[in-house]
Coordinates of C-alpha atoms in Angstrom, one line a residue:
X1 CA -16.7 6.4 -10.9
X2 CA -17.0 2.5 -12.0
X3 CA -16.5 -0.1 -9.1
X4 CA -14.4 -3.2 -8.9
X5 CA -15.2 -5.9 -8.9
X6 CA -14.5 -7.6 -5.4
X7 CA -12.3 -11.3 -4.9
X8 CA -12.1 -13.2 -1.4
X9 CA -9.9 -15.9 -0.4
X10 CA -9.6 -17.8 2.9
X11 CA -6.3 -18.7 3.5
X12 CA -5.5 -20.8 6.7
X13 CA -2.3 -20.1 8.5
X14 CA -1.3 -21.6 11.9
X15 CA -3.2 -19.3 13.8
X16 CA -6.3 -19.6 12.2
X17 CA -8.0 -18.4 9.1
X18 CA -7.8 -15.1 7.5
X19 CA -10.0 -13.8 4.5
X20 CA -8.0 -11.8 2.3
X21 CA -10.4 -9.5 -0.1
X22 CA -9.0 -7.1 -3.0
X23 CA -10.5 -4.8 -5.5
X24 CA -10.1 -5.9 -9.1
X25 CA -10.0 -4.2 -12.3
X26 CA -9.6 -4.7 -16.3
X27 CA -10.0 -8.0 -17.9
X28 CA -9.6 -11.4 -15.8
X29 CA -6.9 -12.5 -18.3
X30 CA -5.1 -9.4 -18.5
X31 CA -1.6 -9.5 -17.5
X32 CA -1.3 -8.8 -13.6
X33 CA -0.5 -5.9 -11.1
X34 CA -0.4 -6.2 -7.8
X35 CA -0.9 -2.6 -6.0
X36 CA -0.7 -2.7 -1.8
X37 CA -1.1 0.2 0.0
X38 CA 0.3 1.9 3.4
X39 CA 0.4 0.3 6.8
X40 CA -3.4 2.7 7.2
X41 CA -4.8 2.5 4.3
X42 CA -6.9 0.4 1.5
X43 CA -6.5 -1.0 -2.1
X44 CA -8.8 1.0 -2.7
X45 CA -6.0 4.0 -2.4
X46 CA -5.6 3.1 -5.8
X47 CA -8.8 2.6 -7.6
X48 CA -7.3 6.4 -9.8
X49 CA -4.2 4.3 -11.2
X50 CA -6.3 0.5 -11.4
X51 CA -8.5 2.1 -13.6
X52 CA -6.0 3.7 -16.1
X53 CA -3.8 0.5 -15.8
X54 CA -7.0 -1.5 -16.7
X55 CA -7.5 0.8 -20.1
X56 CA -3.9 -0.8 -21.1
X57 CA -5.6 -4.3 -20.6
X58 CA -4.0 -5.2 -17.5
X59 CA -5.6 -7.1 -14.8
X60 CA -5.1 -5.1 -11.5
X61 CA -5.4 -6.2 -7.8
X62 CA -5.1 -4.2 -4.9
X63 CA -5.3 -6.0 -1.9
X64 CA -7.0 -5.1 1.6
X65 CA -3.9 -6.3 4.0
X66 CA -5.1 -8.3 7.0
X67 CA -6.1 -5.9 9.5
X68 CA -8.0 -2.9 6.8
X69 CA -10.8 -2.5 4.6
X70 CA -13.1 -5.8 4.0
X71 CA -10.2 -8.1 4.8
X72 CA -10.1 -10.0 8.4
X73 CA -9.1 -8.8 11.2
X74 CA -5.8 -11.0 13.0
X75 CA -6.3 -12.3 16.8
X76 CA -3.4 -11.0 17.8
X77 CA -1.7 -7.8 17.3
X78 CA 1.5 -8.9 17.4
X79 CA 0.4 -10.6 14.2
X80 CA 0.6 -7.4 12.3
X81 CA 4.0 -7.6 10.8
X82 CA 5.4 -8.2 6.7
X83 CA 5.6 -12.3 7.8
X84 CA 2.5 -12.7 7.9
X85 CA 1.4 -10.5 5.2
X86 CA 3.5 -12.5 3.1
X87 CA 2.0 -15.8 4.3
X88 CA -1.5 -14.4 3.3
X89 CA -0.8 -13.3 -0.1
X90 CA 1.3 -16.1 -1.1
X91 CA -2.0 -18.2 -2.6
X92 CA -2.6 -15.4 -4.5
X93 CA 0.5 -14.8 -6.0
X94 CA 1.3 -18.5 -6.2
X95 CA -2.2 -18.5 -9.0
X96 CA -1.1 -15.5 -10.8
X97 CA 2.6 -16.7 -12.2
X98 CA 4.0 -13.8 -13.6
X99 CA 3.0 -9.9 -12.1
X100 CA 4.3 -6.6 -11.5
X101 CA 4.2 -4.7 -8.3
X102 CA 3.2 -1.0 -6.8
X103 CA 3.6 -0.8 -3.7
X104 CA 3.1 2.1 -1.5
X105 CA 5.0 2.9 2.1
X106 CA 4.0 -0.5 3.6
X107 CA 3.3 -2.1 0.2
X108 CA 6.5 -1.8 -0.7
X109 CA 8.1 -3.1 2.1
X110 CA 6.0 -6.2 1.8
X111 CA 7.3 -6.2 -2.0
X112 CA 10.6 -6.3 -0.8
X113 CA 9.9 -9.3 1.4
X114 CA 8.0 -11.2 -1.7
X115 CA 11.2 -10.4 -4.1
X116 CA 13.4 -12.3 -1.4
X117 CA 11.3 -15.2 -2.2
X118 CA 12.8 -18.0 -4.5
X119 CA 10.3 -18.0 -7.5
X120 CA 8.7 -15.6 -6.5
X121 CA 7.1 -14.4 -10.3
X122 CA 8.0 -10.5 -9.5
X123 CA 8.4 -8.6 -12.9
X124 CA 8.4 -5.0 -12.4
X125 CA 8.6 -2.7 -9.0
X126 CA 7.4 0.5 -8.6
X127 CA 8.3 1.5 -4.9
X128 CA 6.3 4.6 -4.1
X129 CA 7.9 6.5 -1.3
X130 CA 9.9 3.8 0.4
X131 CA 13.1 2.3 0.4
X132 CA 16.0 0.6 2.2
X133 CA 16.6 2.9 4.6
X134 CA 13.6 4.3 7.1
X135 CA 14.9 7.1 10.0
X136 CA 13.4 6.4 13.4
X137 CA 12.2 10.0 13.1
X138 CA 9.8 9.0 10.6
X139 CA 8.4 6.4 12.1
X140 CA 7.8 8.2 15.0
X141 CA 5.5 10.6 13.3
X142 CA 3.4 7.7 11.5
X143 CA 3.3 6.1 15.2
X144 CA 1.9 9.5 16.6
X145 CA -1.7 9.5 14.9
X146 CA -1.5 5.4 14.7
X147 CA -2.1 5.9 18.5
X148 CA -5.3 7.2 18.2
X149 CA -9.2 5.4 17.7
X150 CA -11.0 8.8 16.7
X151 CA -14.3 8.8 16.1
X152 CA -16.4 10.5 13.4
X153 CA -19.7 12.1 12.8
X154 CA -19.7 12.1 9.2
X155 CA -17.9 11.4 6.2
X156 CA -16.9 15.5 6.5
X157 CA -15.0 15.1 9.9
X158 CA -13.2 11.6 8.2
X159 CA -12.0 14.1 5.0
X160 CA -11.1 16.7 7.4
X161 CA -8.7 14.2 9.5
X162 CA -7.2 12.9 6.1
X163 CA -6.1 15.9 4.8
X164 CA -4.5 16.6 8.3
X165 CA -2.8 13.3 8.6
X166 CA -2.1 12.6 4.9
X167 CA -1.3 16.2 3.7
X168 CA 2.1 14.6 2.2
X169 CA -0.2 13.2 -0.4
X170 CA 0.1 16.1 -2.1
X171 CA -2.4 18.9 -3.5
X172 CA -5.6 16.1 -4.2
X173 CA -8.8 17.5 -5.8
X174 CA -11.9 17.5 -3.6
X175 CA -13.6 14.8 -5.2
X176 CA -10.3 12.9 -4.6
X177 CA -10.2 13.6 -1.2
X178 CA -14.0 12.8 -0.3
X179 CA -13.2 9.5 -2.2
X180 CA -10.2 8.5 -0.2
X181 CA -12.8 9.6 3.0
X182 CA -15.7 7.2 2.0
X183 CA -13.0 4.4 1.4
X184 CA -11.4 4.6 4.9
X185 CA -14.8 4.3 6.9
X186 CA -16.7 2.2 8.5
X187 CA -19.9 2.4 10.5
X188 CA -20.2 1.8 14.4
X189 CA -23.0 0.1 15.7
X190 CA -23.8 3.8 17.5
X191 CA -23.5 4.9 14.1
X192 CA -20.4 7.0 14.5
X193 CA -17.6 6.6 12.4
X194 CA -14.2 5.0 12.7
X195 CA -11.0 4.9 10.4
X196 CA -11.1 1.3 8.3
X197 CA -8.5 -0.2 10.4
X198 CA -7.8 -2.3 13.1
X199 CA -6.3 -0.3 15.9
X200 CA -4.1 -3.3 16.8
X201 CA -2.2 -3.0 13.5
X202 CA -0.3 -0.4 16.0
X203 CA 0.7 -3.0 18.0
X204 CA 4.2 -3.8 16.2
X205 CA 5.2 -0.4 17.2
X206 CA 4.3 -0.1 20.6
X207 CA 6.7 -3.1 21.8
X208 CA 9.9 -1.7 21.7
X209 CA 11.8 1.4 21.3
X210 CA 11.8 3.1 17.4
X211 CA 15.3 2.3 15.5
X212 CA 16.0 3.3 12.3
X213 CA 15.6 0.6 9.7
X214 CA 18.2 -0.9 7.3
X215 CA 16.8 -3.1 5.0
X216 CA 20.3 -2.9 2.4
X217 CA 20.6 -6.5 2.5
X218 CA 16.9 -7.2 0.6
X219 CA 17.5 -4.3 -2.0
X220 CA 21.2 -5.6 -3.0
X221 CA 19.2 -9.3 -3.8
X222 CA 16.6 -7.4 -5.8
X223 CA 17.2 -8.3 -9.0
X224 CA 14.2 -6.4 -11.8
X225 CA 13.7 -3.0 -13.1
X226 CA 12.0 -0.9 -10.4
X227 CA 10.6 2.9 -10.7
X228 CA 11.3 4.6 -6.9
X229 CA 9.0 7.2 -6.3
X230 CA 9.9 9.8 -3.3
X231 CA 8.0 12.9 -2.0
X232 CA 10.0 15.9 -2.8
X233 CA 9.3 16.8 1.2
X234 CA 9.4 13.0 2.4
X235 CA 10.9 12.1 6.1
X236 CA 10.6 8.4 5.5
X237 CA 12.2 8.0 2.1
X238 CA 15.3 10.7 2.0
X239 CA 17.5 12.1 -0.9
X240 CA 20.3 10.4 0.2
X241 CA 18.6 6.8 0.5
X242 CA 16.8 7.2 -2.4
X243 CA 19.9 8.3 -4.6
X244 CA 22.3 6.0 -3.6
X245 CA 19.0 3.2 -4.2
X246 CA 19.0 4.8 -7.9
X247 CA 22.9 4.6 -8.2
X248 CA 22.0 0.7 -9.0
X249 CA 21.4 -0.2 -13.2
X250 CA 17.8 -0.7 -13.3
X251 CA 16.3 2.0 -11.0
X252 CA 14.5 5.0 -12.2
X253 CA 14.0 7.6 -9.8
X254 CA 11.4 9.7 -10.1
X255 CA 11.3 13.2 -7.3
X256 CA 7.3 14.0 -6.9
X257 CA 7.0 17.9 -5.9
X258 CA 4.3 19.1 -4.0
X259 CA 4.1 15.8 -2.1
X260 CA 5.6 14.7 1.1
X261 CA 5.1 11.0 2.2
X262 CA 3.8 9.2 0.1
X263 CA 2.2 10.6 -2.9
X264 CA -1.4 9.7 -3.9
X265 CA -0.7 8.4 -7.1
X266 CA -3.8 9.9 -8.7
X267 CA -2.2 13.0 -10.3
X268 CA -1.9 12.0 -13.8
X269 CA 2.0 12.4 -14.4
X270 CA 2.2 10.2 -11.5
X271 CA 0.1 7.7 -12.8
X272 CA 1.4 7.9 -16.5
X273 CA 4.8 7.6 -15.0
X274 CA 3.9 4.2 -13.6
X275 CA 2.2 3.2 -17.1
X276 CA 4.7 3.8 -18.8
X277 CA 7.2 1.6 -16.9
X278 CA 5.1 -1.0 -16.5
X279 CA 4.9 -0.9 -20.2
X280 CA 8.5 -1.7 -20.6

């Protein structure tokens, strides 16, 4: 498998500093993609699709939120939340002019936030397994292993907890799943180890009861063509959200069997879905 090339930024907010870091692929000038990933995961969830995107000369960047993979950690937990997110990519996005968006779970509510934006330069959205509606229920399940700081022996025991806690992915080859595993890790100084997260991303949720979330007002303003992925088995994107999201000109809907939430977009009708729209 070829590696990305890998772009930093420092961007200075209020609080302090943060040094945002993404995995690039396909030529510098191509035109962009943005892909961000889930509130546990890595851009480099997506390194499967970059790389096919990249063979239709597009430039793709997939972003480590603050908080994962090489990105900065933030000094408060309370931190974690789509404001700031939005406040860290905005450089970014600002350079680039015109890009589309995939955005996964998380990544797609943080491309909701950056379509409410005046000027924003969106394109194209592909929403993978998220939507305007999220039942408590769901969230509660996410919040469940969020809780925990496990730690592991080997890059074995990290696969074995992935396909636990991700098994909505959907039916991933082996070499997929070990990849996902060597990207979600990082060494301890004991040398056990730990998922590539900060555990205070969990923060957020801890502070107050879980309520289901209506985000209607930000899809009615969204105004581009967007391809709305959904887990056939999905608790956090359901039928009935995600048909009456379709119901709106513009929106393809795409149903994804096999896969609960989210699904990995490395299966290639998933990904030759998403190049294809992005084509248009």
């Amino acid at each position: 498998m070829s590696e990305p090339r890998i772009g930093a930024l420092r961007v200075l907010l209020p609080f302090g500093p943060v040094e945002l870091r993404w995995a690039e692929w396909g030529p510098a000038d191509g035109a962009p993609v943005v892909c961000v990933h889930g509130l546990t995961r890595t851009g480099r969830d997506f390194d499967i699709l970059a790389r096919e995107l990249a063979e239709d000369g597009r430039r793709v960047i997939c972003p480590d939120i603050p908080g994962r993979g090489l990105s900065s950690w933030l000094p408060d937990g309370n931190l974690y939340a789509v404001p700031t997110y939005l406040a860290v990519l905005r450089p970014l996005l600002q350079e680039l002019g015109s890009y589309d968006w995939v955005g996964t779970s998380m990544g797609g509510l943080i491309g909701l936030g950056v379509a409410s934006v005046p000027g924003n330069g969106l394109r194209r959205m592909v929403l993978n397994d998220v939507g305007a509606a999220i039942p408590a229920a769901a969230l509660a399940g996410i919040g469940a292993y969020l809780g925990s700081e496990p730690e592991f022996a080997d890059v074995s025991a990290v696969e074995a907890h992935l396909r636990a806690i991700h098994a909505g992915f959907g039916a991933l080859s082996p070499a997929e799943w070990r990849h996902l595993a060597e990207t979600s890790a990082r060494a301890t100084p004991n040398g056990r180890l730990v998922l590539h997260y900060d555990p205070a991303i969990a923060t957020p949720m801890r502070g107050a009861p879980l309520a289901d979330v209506a985000l209607w007002p930000l899809w009615d303003r969204l105004n581009l063509p967007v391809l709305l992925l959904r887990g056939a088995e999905s608790l956090l994107l359901t039928a009935e959200t995600a048909e009456r999201m379709a119901a709106r000109p513009g929106v393809t809907l795409l149903t994804v069997p096999g896969c609960g939430h989210a699904p990995a977009l490395m299966d290639p009708a998933q990904t030759g879905a998403i190049r294809g729209f992005l084509r248009g």
